[in-house]
Coordinates of C-alpha atoms in Angstrom, one line a residue:
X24 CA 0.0 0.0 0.0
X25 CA 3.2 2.4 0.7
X26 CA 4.4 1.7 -2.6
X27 CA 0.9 2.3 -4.6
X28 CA 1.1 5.8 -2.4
X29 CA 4.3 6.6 -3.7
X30 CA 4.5 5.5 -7.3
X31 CA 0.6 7.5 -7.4
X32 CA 2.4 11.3 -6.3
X33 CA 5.3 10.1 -8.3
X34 CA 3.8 9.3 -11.4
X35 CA 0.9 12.4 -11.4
X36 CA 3.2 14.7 -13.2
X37 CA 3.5 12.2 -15.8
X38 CA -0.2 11.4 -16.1
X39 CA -0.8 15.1 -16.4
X40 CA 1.3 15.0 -19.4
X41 CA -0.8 12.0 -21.2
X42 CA -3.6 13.5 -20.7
X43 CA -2.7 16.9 -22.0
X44 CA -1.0 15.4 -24.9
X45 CA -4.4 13.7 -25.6
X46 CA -6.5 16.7 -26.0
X47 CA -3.7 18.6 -28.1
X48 CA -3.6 16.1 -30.5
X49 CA -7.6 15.7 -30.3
X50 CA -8.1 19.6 -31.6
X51 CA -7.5 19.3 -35.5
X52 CA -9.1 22.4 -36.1
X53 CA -6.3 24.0 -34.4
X54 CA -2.9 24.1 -36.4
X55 CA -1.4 23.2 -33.9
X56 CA -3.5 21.1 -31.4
X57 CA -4.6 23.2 -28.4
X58 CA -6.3 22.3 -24.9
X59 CA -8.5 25.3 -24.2
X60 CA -11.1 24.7 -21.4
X61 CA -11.5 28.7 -21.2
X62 CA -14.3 30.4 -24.2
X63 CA -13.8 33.2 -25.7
X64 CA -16.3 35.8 -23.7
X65 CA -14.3 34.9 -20.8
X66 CA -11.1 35.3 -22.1
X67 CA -11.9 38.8 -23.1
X68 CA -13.2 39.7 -20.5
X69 CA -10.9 38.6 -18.2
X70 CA -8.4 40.5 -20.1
X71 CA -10.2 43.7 -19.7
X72 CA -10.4 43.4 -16.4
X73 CA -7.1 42.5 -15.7
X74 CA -5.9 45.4 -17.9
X75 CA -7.7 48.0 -15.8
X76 CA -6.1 46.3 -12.4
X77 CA -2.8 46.6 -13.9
X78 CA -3.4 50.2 -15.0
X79 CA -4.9 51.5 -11.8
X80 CA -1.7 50.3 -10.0
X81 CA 0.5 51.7 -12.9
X82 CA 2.0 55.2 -13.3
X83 CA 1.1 55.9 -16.9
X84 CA 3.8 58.4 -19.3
X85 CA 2.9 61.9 -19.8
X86 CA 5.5 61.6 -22.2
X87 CA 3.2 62.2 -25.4
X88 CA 5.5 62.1 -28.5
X89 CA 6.5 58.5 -26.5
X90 CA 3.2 57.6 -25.8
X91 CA 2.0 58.1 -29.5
X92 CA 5.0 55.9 -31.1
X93 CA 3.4 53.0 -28.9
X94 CA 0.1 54.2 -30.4
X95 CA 1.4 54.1 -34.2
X96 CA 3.9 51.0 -33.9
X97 CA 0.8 48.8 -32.0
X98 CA -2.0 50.1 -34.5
X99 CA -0.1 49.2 -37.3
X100 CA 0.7 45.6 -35.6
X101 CA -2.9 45.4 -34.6
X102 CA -4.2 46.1 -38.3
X103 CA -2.1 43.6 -40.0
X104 CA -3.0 40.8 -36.8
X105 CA -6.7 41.1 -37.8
X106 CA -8.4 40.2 -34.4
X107 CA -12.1 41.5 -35.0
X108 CA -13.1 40.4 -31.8
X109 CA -10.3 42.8 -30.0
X110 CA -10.6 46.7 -28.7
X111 CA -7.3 47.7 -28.6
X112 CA -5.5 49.6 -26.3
X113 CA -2.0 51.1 -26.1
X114 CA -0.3 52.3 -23.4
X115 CA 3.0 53.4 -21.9
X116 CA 3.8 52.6 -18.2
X117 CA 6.7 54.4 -16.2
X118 CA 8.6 51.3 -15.4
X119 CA 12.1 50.3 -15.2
X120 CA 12.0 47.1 -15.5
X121 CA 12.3 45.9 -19.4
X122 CA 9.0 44.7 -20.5
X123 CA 5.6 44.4 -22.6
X124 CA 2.5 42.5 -22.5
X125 CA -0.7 41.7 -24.4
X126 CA -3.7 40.6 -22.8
X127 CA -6.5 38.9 -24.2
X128 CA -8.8 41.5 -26.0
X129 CA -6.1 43.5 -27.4
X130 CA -4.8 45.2 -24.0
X131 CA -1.4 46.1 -24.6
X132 CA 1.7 47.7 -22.1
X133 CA 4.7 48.8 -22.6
X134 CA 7.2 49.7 -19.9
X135 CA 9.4 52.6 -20.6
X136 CA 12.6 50.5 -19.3
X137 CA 12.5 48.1 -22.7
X138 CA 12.4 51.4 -24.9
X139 CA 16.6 51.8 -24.7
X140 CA 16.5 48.1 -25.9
X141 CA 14.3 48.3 -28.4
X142 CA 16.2 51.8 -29.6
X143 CA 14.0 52.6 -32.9
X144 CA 10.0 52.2 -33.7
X145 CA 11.3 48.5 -35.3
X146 CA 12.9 47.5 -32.4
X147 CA 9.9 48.4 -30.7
X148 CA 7.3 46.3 -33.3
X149 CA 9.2 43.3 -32.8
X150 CA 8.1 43.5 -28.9
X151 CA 4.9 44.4 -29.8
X152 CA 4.6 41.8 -32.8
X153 CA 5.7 39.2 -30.2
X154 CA 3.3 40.5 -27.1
X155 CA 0.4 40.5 -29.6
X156 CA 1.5 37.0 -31.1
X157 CA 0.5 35.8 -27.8
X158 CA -2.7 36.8 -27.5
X159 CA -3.7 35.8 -30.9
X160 CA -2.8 32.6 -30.4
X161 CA -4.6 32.4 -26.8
X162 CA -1.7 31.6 -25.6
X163 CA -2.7 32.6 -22.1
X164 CA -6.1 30.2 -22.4
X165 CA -3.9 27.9 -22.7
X166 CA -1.6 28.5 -20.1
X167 CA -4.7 28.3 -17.7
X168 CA -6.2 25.3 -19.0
X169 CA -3.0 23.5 -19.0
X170 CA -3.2 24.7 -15.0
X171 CA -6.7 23.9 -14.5
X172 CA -5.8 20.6 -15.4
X173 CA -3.1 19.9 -13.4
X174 CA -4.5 21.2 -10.5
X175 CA -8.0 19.3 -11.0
X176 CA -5.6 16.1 -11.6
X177 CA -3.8 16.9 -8.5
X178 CA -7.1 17.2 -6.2
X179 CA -8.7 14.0 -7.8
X180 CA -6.1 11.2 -7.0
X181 CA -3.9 13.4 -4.1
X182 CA -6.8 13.8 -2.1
X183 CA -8.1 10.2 -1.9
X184 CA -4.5 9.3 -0.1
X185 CA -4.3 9.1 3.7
X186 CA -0.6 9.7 3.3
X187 CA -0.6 12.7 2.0
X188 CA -3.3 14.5 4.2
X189 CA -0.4 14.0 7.2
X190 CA 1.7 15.6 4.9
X191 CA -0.5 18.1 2.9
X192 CA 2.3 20.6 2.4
X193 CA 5.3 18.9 1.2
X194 CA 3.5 16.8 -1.5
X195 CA 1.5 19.9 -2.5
X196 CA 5.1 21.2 -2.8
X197 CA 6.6 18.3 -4.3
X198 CA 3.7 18.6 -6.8
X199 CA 3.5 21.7 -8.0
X200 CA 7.2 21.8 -8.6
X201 CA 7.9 18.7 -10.6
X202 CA 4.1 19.5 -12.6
X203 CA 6.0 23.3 -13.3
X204 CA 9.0 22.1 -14.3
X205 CA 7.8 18.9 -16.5
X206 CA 4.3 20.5 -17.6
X207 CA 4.0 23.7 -17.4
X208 CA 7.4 25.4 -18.6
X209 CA 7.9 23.7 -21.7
X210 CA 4.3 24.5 -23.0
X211 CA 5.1 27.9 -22.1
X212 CA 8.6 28.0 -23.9
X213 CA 6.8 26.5 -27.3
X214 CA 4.5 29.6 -26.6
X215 CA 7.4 32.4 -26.9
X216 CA 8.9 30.8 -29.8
X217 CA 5.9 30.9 -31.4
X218 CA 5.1 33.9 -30.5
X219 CA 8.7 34.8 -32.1
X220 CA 8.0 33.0 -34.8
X221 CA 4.1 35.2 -35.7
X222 CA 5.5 38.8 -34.0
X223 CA 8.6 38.6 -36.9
X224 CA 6.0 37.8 -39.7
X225 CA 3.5 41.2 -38.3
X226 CA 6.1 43.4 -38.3
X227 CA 7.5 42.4 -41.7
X228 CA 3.6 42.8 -42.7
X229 CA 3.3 46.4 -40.9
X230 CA 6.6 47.6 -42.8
X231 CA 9.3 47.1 -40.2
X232 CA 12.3 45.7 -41.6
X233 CA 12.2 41.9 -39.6
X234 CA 16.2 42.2 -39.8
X235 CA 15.6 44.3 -36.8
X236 CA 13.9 41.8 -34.2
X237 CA 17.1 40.1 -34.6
X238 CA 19.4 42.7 -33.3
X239 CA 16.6 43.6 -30.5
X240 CA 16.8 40.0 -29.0
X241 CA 20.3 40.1 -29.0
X242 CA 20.1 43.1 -27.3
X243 CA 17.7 42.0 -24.8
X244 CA 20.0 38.7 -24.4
X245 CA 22.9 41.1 -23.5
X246 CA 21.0 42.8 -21.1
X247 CA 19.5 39.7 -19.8
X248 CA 22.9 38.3 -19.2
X249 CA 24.3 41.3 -17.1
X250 CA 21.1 41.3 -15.3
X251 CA 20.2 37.5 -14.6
X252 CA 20.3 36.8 -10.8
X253 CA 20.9 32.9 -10.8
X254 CA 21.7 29.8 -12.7
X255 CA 19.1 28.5 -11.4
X256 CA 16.5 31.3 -12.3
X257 CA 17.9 31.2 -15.7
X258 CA 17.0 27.5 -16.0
X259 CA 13.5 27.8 -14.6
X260 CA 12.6 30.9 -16.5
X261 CA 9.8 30.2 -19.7
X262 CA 11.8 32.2 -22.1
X263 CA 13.9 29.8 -24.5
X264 CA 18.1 30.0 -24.3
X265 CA 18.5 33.3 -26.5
X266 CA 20.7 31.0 -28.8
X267 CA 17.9 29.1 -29.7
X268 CA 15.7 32.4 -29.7
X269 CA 18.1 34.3 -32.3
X270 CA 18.7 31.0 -34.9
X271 CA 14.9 30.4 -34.9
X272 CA 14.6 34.0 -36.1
X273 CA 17.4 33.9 -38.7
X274 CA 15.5 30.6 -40.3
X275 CA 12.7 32.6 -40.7
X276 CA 14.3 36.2 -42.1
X277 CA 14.0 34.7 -45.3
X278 CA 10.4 34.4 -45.6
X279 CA 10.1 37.2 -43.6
X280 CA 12.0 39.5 -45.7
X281 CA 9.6 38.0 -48.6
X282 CA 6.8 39.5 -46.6
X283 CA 8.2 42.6 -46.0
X284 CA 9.4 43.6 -49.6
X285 CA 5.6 43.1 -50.4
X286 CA 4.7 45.8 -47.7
X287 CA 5.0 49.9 -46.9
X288 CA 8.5 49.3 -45.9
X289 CA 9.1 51.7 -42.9
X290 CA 12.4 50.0 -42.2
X291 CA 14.0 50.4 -39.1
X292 CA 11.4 53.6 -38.5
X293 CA 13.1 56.6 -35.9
X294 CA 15.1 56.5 -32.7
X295 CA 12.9 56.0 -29.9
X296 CA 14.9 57.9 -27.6

């Protein structure tokens, strides 16, 4: 009985993965199989609200002539994304810290500490391009199934086990690590190269030159390396190595560059800063 009690906490992580691999591969009308447990009313509007959380905790830029470039670079994004269902939003947060986001419904921020990275409009429609990526895809729906699943698996089998009601904590612990690191994280990792992979192909669409998201993530490695805390933090973050990142990108410049001799071509667009 020990040994059922240990090879069932053992093995959950594991049985999580079959049965998310079951319902990927079960969605054919997905290009890629998707487990989505969230519709798309709820999505929206739990973007929405999440946005106006976020932005009645944030400091928002008076800077205007900043402000608008966010404005321009997104709407042009947003246009050639085509998401009828979304209301998009734009704004600039005073931040330091180096990053953007994308919320389901089209709610977009931008922290004023990524705008020396990004250096020109380009720079900054590749992290747009790759922020939006991720909501088109309903990349965060997915996330959250992927969680509710995990956790609903958890409470089914963990529950039933006298064992681990003495010793609530450390399996919950146990748990949720080893369903992170085996589950959740690689998903999540697919999700930014995607995300990559569609925000290079909307900027070449909206006239940036796609040339350009290369040098930004090797500018954001740079600064990522100078600024990582840990190893360890490194290894459990859900961005991919920026090796990987950077020779994903040059395999797709070429068709990239297809798209963008076909478009407005802005090029690298004006210094940010």
């Amino acid at each position: 009985m020990k040994l059922f009690y240990r090879l069932r906490i053992y093995t959950l992580p594991f049985l999580a993965i079959a049965i998310s691999s079951f319902f990927f591969i079960s969605d054919v009308a997905q290009s890629r199989g998707k487990l989505i447990l969230i519709d798309r009313a709820t999505e929206l509007k739990m973007g929405e609200e999440a946005y106006k959380e976020i932005l009645s905790k944030a400091v928002l830029s008076t800077d205007s002539r900043l402000t608008g470039a966010i404005r321009s670079v997104g709407g042009k994004i947003a246009r050639v994304a085509s998401e009828p269902k979304f209301n998009w939003e734009f704004n600039l947060i005073e931040e330091v810290k180096p990053n953007a986001f994308c919320l389901p419904g089209g709610k977009v921020g931008v922290n004023t500490g990524i705008l020396p990275i990004a250096k020109t409009e380009a720079g900054l429609a590749a992290v747009m391009g790759h922020e939006v990526a991720h909501a088109i895809a309903r990349h965060g729906a997915e996330r959250m199934s992927h969680s509710l699943l995990i956790n609903f698996i958890g409470n089914v089998f963990m529950n039933r086990s006298p064992k681990y009601k003495r010793n609530r904590k450390l399996y919950s612990a146990a748990y949720g690590f080893g369903a992170a690191v085996i589950v959740t994280l690689p998903f999540s990792r697919k999700h930014e190269l995607e995300a990559d992979d569609m925000g290079l192909i909307y900027m070449a669409k909206a006239g940036y030159d796609p040339r350009e998201a290369k040098k930004f993530w090797i500018r954001f490695a740079k600064y990522g390396k100078n600024n990582r805390e840990s190893d360890v933090l490194s290894f459990l973050s859900t961005h991919p190595p920026d090796s990987e990142r950077i020779a994903r990108i040059e395999k797709l410049l070429p068709k990239a560059l297809e798209v963008y001799e076909k478009s407005a071509k802005i090029g690298a667009g004006t210094p940010l800063l």
